[in-house]
mmCIF file of C-alpha atoms in Angstrom:
data_model
loop_
_atom_site.group_PDB
_atom_site.id
_atom_site.type_symbol
_atom_site.label_atom_id
_atom_site.label_comp_id
_atom_site.label_asym_id
_atom_site.label_seq_id
_atom_site.Cartn_x
_atom_site.Cartn_y
_atom_site.Cartn_z
ATOM 1 C CA ASN A 19 34.644 43.904 -49.554
ATOM 2 C CA TYR A 20 36.514 43.743 -52.693
ATOM 3 C CA ALA A 21 35.642 47.075 -54.066
ATOM 4 C CA LEU A 22 33.962 46.004 -57.188
ATOM 5 C CA TYR A 23 31.417 48.300 -58.833
ATOM 6 C CA PRO A 24 28.174 46.746 -58.667
ATOM 7 C CA GLN A 25 26.492 48.270 -61.714
ATOM 8 C CA LYS A 26 29.549 47.020 -64.072
ATOM 9 C CA THR A 27 29.922 43.361 -65.481
ATOM 10 C CA VAL A 28 32.944 41.127 -64.510
ATOM 11 C CA PHE A 29 34.327 41.851 -67.609
ATOM 12 C CA GLU A 30 33.983 45.741 -67.173
ATOM 13 C CA ASN A 31 35.277 45.575 -63.483
ATOM 14 C CA MET A 32 38.343 43.726 -64.794
ATOM 15 C CA ALA A 33 39.077 46.051 -67.502
ATOM 16 C CA PHE A 34 38.191 49.234 -65.744
ATOM 17 C CA GLY A 35 41.966 50.205 -64.798
ATOM 18 C CA LEU A 36 43.297 49.415 -68.058
ATOM 19 C CA GLY A 37 40.643 51.700 -69.643
ATOM 20 C CA GLN A 38 41.477 54.473 -67.342
ATOM 21 C CA ARG A 39 45.028 54.319 -68.573
ATOM 22 C CA LYS A 40 43.594 54.491 -72.359
ATOM 23 C CA VAL A 41 44.958 51.029 -73.326
ATOM 24 C CA ALA A 42 43.476 49.830 -76.676
ATOM 25 C CA LYS A 43 40.274 48.062 -76.347
ATOM 26 C CA GLU A 44 41.647 44.940 -78.171
ATOM 27 C CA LEU A 45 44.379 44.668 -75.918
ATOM 28 C CA ILE A 46 42.169 45.229 -72.959
ATOM 29 C CA ARG A 47 39.849 42.343 -74.361
ATOM 30 C CA GLN A 48 43.079 39.970 -74.660
ATOM 31 C CA LYS A 49 44.213 40.681 -71.273
ATOM 32 C CA VAL A 50 40.816 40.214 -69.552
ATOM 33 C CA GLU A 51 40.200 36.946 -71.142
ATOM 34 C CA GLN A 52 43.745 35.788 -70.535
ATOM 35 C CA ALA A 53 43.210 36.544 -66.621
ATOM 36 C CA ALA A 54 39.835 35.020 -66.911
ATOM 37 C CA ARG A 55 40.791 31.775 -68.006
ATOM 38 C CA THR A 56 43.762 31.798 -65.394
ATOM 39 C CA LEU A 57 41.079 32.365 -62.619
ATOM 40 C CA ASP A 58 38.234 30.212 -64.344
ATOM 41 C CA LEU A 59 35.971 33.355 -64.789
ATOM 42 C CA MET A 60 35.159 33.016 -68.531
ATOM 43 C CA PRO A 61 31.614 31.767 -67.713
ATOM 44 C CA TYR A 62 30.914 34.905 -65.524
ATOM 45 C CA LEU A 63 32.276 37.838 -67.552
ATOM 46 C CA ARG A 64 28.798 39.228 -68.396
ATOM 47 C CA LYS A 65 27.602 38.868 -65.117
ATOM 48 C CA LYS A 66 27.407 41.457 -62.373
ATOM 49 C CA PRO A 67 29.070 41.031 -58.918
ATOM 50 C CA ALA A 68 25.931 40.560 -56.836
ATOM 51 C CA SER A 69 25.117 37.130 -58.616
ATOM 52 C CA LEU A 70 28.799 35.846 -57.838
ATOM 53 C CA SER A 71 29.875 33.853 -54.810
ATOM 54 C CA GLY A 72 32.377 35.364 -52.329
ATOM 55 C CA GLY A 73 35.266 33.482 -53.958
ATOM 56 C CA GLN A 74 34.214 34.403 -57.423
ATOM 57 C CA ARG A 75 34.106 38.084 -56.379
ATOM 58 C CA GLN A 76 37.513 37.595 -54.742
ATOM 59 C CA ARG A 77 39.033 36.134 -57.996
ATOM 60 C CA VAL A 78 37.562 39.258 -59.752
ATOM 61 C CA ALA A 79 39.582 41.652 -57.700
ATOM 62 C CA MET A 80 42.557 39.542 -58.095
ATOM 63 C CA GLY A 81 41.886 39.626 -61.878
ATOM 64 C CA ARG A 82 41.637 43.458 -62.035
ATOM 65 C CA ALA A 83 45.160 43.397 -60.662
ATOM 66 C CA ILE A 84 46.493 40.765 -62.665
ATOM 67 C CA VAL A 85 45.528 42.469 -66.149
ATOM 68 C CA ARG A 86 47.811 45.257 -65.019
ATOM 69 C CA ASP A 87 51.032 42.858 -64.985
ATOM 70 C CA PRO A 88 52.408 43.861 -61.718
ATOM 71 C CA GLN A 89 55.598 42.502 -60.344
ATOM 72 C CA CYS A 90 54.060 42.131 -56.875
ATOM 73 C CA PHE A 91 50.802 41.752 -55.502
ATOM 74 C CA LEU A 92 50.047 42.958 -51.894
ATOM 75 C CA MET A 93 47.362 41.041 -50.229
ATOM 76 C CA ASP A 94 46.053 41.952 -46.819
ATOM 77 C CA GLU A 95 44.148 39.004 -45.384
ATOM 78 C CA PRO A 96 42.357 38.283 -48.671
ATOM 79 C CA LEU A 97 40.713 35.010 -47.498
ATOM 80 C CA SER A 98 39.687 36.443 -43.877
ATOM 81 C CA ASN A 99 35.759 36.772 -44.439
ATOM 82 C CA LEU A 100 35.526 33.423 -46.417
ATOM 83 C CA ASP A 101 34.125 30.116 -45.149
ATOM 84 C CA ALA A 102 36.571 27.348 -44.113
ATOM 85 C CA LYS A 103 36.043 25.059 -47.235
ATOM 86 C CA LEU A 104 36.397 28.038 -49.563
ATOM 87 C CA ARG A 105 39.285 29.358 -47.614
ATOM 88 C CA GLU A 106 41.217 26.016 -48.057
ATOM 89 C CA ALA A 107 40.380 25.913 -51.892
ATOM 90 C CA LEU A 108 41.319 29.326 -52.488
ATOM 91 C CA ARG A 109 44.764 28.802 -50.919
ATOM 92 C CA SER A 110 45.692 25.972 -53.502
ATOM 93 C CA GLU A 111 44.428 28.500 -56.061
ATOM 94 C CA LEU A 112 46.613 31.340 -55.140
ATOM 95 C CA LYS A 113 49.785 29.372 -54.695
ATOM 96 C CA ASP A 114 48.970 27.756 -58.367
ATOM 97 C CA LEU A 115 48.321 31.326 -59.580
ATOM 98 C CA GLN A 116 51.623 32.541 -58.059
ATOM 99 C CA MET A 117 53.524 29.797 -59.777
ATOM 100 C CA LYS A 118 51.935 30.638 -63.067
ATOM 101 C CA LEU A 119 52.378 34.403 -63.152
ATOM 102 C CA GLY A 120 55.978 34.149 -61.582
ATOM 103 C CA ALA A 121 55.210 37.160 -59.493
ATOM 104 C CA THR A 122 55.856 38.055 -56.046
ATOM 105 C CA PHE A 123 52.878 37.737 -53.372
ATOM 106 C CA LEU A 124 53.263 39.581 -50.427
ATOM 107 C CA PHE A 125 50.553 38.069 -48.134
ATOM 108 C CA VAL A 126 49.452 39.271 -44.648
ATOM 109 C CA THR A 127 47.671 37.039 -42.655
ATOM 110 C CA HIS A 128 47.091 35.853 -38.874
ATOM 111 C CA ASP A 129 46.337 32.262 -39.933
ATOM 112 C CA GLN A 130 49.447 30.110 -39.290
ATOM 113 C CA VAL A 131 48.202 27.347 -41.762
ATOM 114 C CA GLU A 132 47.969 29.808 -44.384
ATOM 115 C CA ALA A 133 51.275 31.262 -43.893
ATOM 116 C CA MET A 134 53.069 27.953 -43.220
ATOM 117 C CA SER A 135 51.437 26.261 -46.057
ATOM 118 C CA MET A 136 51.624 29.020 -49.025
ATOM 119 C CA GLY A 137 54.718 31.027 -48.148
ATOM 120 C CA ASP A 138 58.118 30.265 -49.589
ATOM 121 C CA LYS A 139 59.415 32.770 -46.974
ATOM 122 C CA VAL A 140 57.704 33.467 -43.785
ATOM 123 C CA GLY A 141 58.083 36.700 -41.674
ATOM 124 C CA VAL A 142 56.899 36.659 -38.197
ATOM 125 C CA LEU A 143 56.070 40.004 -36.861
ATOM 126 C CA ASN A 144 56.120 40.776 -32.983
ATOM 127 C CA ALA A 145 54.744 44.455 -31.661
ATOM 128 C CA GLY A 146 55.182 45.530 -35.239
ATOM 129 C CA ARG A 147 59.000 44.355 -35.465
ATOM 130 C CA ILE A 148 60.119 41.533 -37.721
ATOM 131 C CA ALA A 149 61.194 38.797 -35.276
ATOM 132 C CA GLN A 150 62.317 36.288 -38.210
ATOM 133 C CA ILE A 151 62.022 35.935 -41.817
ATOM 134 C CA ALA A 152 63.002 32.352 -42.938
ATOM 135 C CA THR A 153 61.317 29.185 -44.705
ATOM 136 C CA PRO A 154 58.391 27.788 -43.046
ATOM 137 C CA ARG A 155 60.541 24.587 -42.058
ATOM 138 C CA GLU A 156 63.207 26.745 -40.508
ATOM 139 C CA ILE A 157 60.696 29.185 -38.629
ATOM 140 C CA TYR A 158 59.226 25.920 -37.368
ATOM 141 C CA SER A 159 62.475 23.888 -36.425
ATOM 142 C CA HIS A 160 64.631 26.619 -35.704
ATOM 143 C CA PRO A 161 62.886 29.562 -34.233
ATOM 144 C CA GLN A 162 65.109 32.745 -33.646
ATOM 145 C CA ASP A 163 63.972 33.475 -30.420
ATOM 146 C CA VAL A 164 61.478 32.685 -27.477
ATOM 147 C CA PHE A 165 58.687 34.743 -28.995
ATOM 148 C CA VAL A 166 58.627 32.775 -32.437
ATOM 149 C CA ALA A 167 59.072 29.528 -30.511
ATOM 150 C CA GLY A 168 56.023 30.078 -28.465
ATOM 151 C CA PHE A 169 54.180 31.603 -31.326
ATOM 152 C CA VAL A 170 54.487 29.422 -34.373
ATOM 153 C CA GLY A 171 52.914 25.793 -34.194
ATOM 154 C CA SER A 172 49.736 24.150 -32.665
ATOM 155 C CA PRO A 173 50.398 23.143 -30.081
ATOM 156 C CA PRO A 174 53.327 25.654 -29.683
ATOM 157 C CA MET A 175 56.807 24.483 -28.593
ATOM 158 C CA ASN A 176 57.275 23.628 -25.231
ATOM 159 C CA LEU A 177 59.741 25.992 -23.274
ATOM 160 C CA LEU A 178 61.309 25.034 -20.134
ATOM 161 C CA ALA A 179 63.821 26.966 -17.914
ATOM 162 C CA GLY A 180 66.941 25.317 -17.610
ATOM 163 C CA GLU A 181 70.930 25.849 -16.944
ATOM 164 C CA LEU A 182 73.659 25.485 -19.340
ATOM 165 C CA HIS A 183 76.535 23.974 -17.907
ATOM 166 C CA ASP A 184 79.402 21.891 -19.376
ATOM 167 C CA GLY A 185 77.875 21.161 -22.563
ATOM 168 C CA HIS A 186 74.581 20.137 -20.993
ATOM 169 C CA VAL A 187 71.233 21.636 -20.374
ATOM 170 C CA VAL A 188 69.682 20.725 -16.976
ATOM 171 C CA ALA A 189 65.839 21.497 -16.381
ATOM 172 C CA LEU A 190 63.122 20.319 -14.227
ATOM 173 C CA SER A 191 65.283 20.664 -11.063
ATOM 174 C CA GLY A 192 67.920 18.352 -12.426
ATOM 175 C CA ARG A 193 65.314 15.519 -13.459
ATOM 176 C CA LEU A 194 66.169 16.405 -17.070
ATOM 177 C CA ARG A 195 69.972 16.396 -18.359
ATOM 178 C CA LEU A 196 70.443 16.939 -22.161
ATOM 179 C CA ALA A 197 73.798 16.817 -23.985
ATOM 180 C CA LEU A 198 74.382 19.368 -26.459
ATOM 181 C CA ASP A 199 75.568 18.220 -30.154
ATOM 182 C CA GLY A 200 78.630 19.496 -31.485
ATOM 183 C CA ALA A 201 77.364 22.196 -33.762
ATOM 184 C CA ILE A 202 75.334 23.815 -30.886
ATOM 185 C CA LYS A 203 78.246 23.580 -28.590
ATOM 186 C CA ASP A 204 80.507 25.152 -30.872
ATOM 187 C CA LYS A 205 78.126 27.935 -31.586
ATOM 188 C CA LEU A 206 77.524 28.837 -27.730
ATOM 189 C CA GLY A 207 81.449 28.888 -27.288
ATOM 190 C CA GLY A 208 81.412 27.425 -23.759
ATOM 191 C CA ARG A 209 78.875 29.682 -22.414
ATOM 192 C CA THR A 210 77.191 28.912 -19.218
ATOM 193 C CA GLY A 211 74.216 30.040 -17.252
ATOM 194 C CA PRO A 212 70.546 30.301 -17.502
ATOM 195 C CA VAL A 213 68.643 29.199 -20.800
ATOM 196 C CA ARG A 214 65.415 28.256 -22.288
ATOM 197 C CA LEU A 215 64.889 24.903 -23.541
ATOM 198 C CA GLY A 216 62.659 24.379 -26.309
ATOM 199 C CA ILE A 217 61.072 21.003 -27.327
ATOM 200 C CA ARG A 218 58.361 20.159 -29.934
ATOM 201 C CA SER A 219 55.710 17.599 -28.791
ATOM 202 C CA GLU A 220 56.290 15.284 -31.825
ATOM 203 C CA ASN A 221 59.983 14.907 -30.584
ATOM 204 C CA ILE A 222 59.255 13.686 -27.282
ATOM 205 C CA GLY A 223 59.640 9.889 -27.485
#
């Protein structure tokens, strides 16, 4: 539900907020047409929402926000009700739109593909708390904790219980013994004891 007025045209829906703010009619027309060109909605400005596809209605709702020139767009799972093919297409459109507008998009999603492919930075939430904020590559390759390691990725990271001893991690009842590189050894500072070893499937040769 994109909260569009069914009795109003696409143009009127996109212009509504500006009209409420008493913006001059000519400026409203310019802003609506500029947003419509960006969103490929020019052919639909005189149509009503009922005659549009789900993706087109979603773009109308976005256009209504764009004409107000916000510094930040807040999007709460905007693609969740679309079919897979349309969702994939709109991911690219949203990414292109963000680059055109130069605005911040705060995008909430349960879809890891959306988060990892669209975000410049990703925040992973665990029980309402931020577990990690980083680039998609850093989230995937260097998870902050066991939750992020097991949550991000398909398949998720393999997690093994092990023991840290003398610069090595020993797991699988001693059958696996891995030497730590210098940077990790320095970071651990000579610590010993139980650890969780995380290995991505693609790194197993």
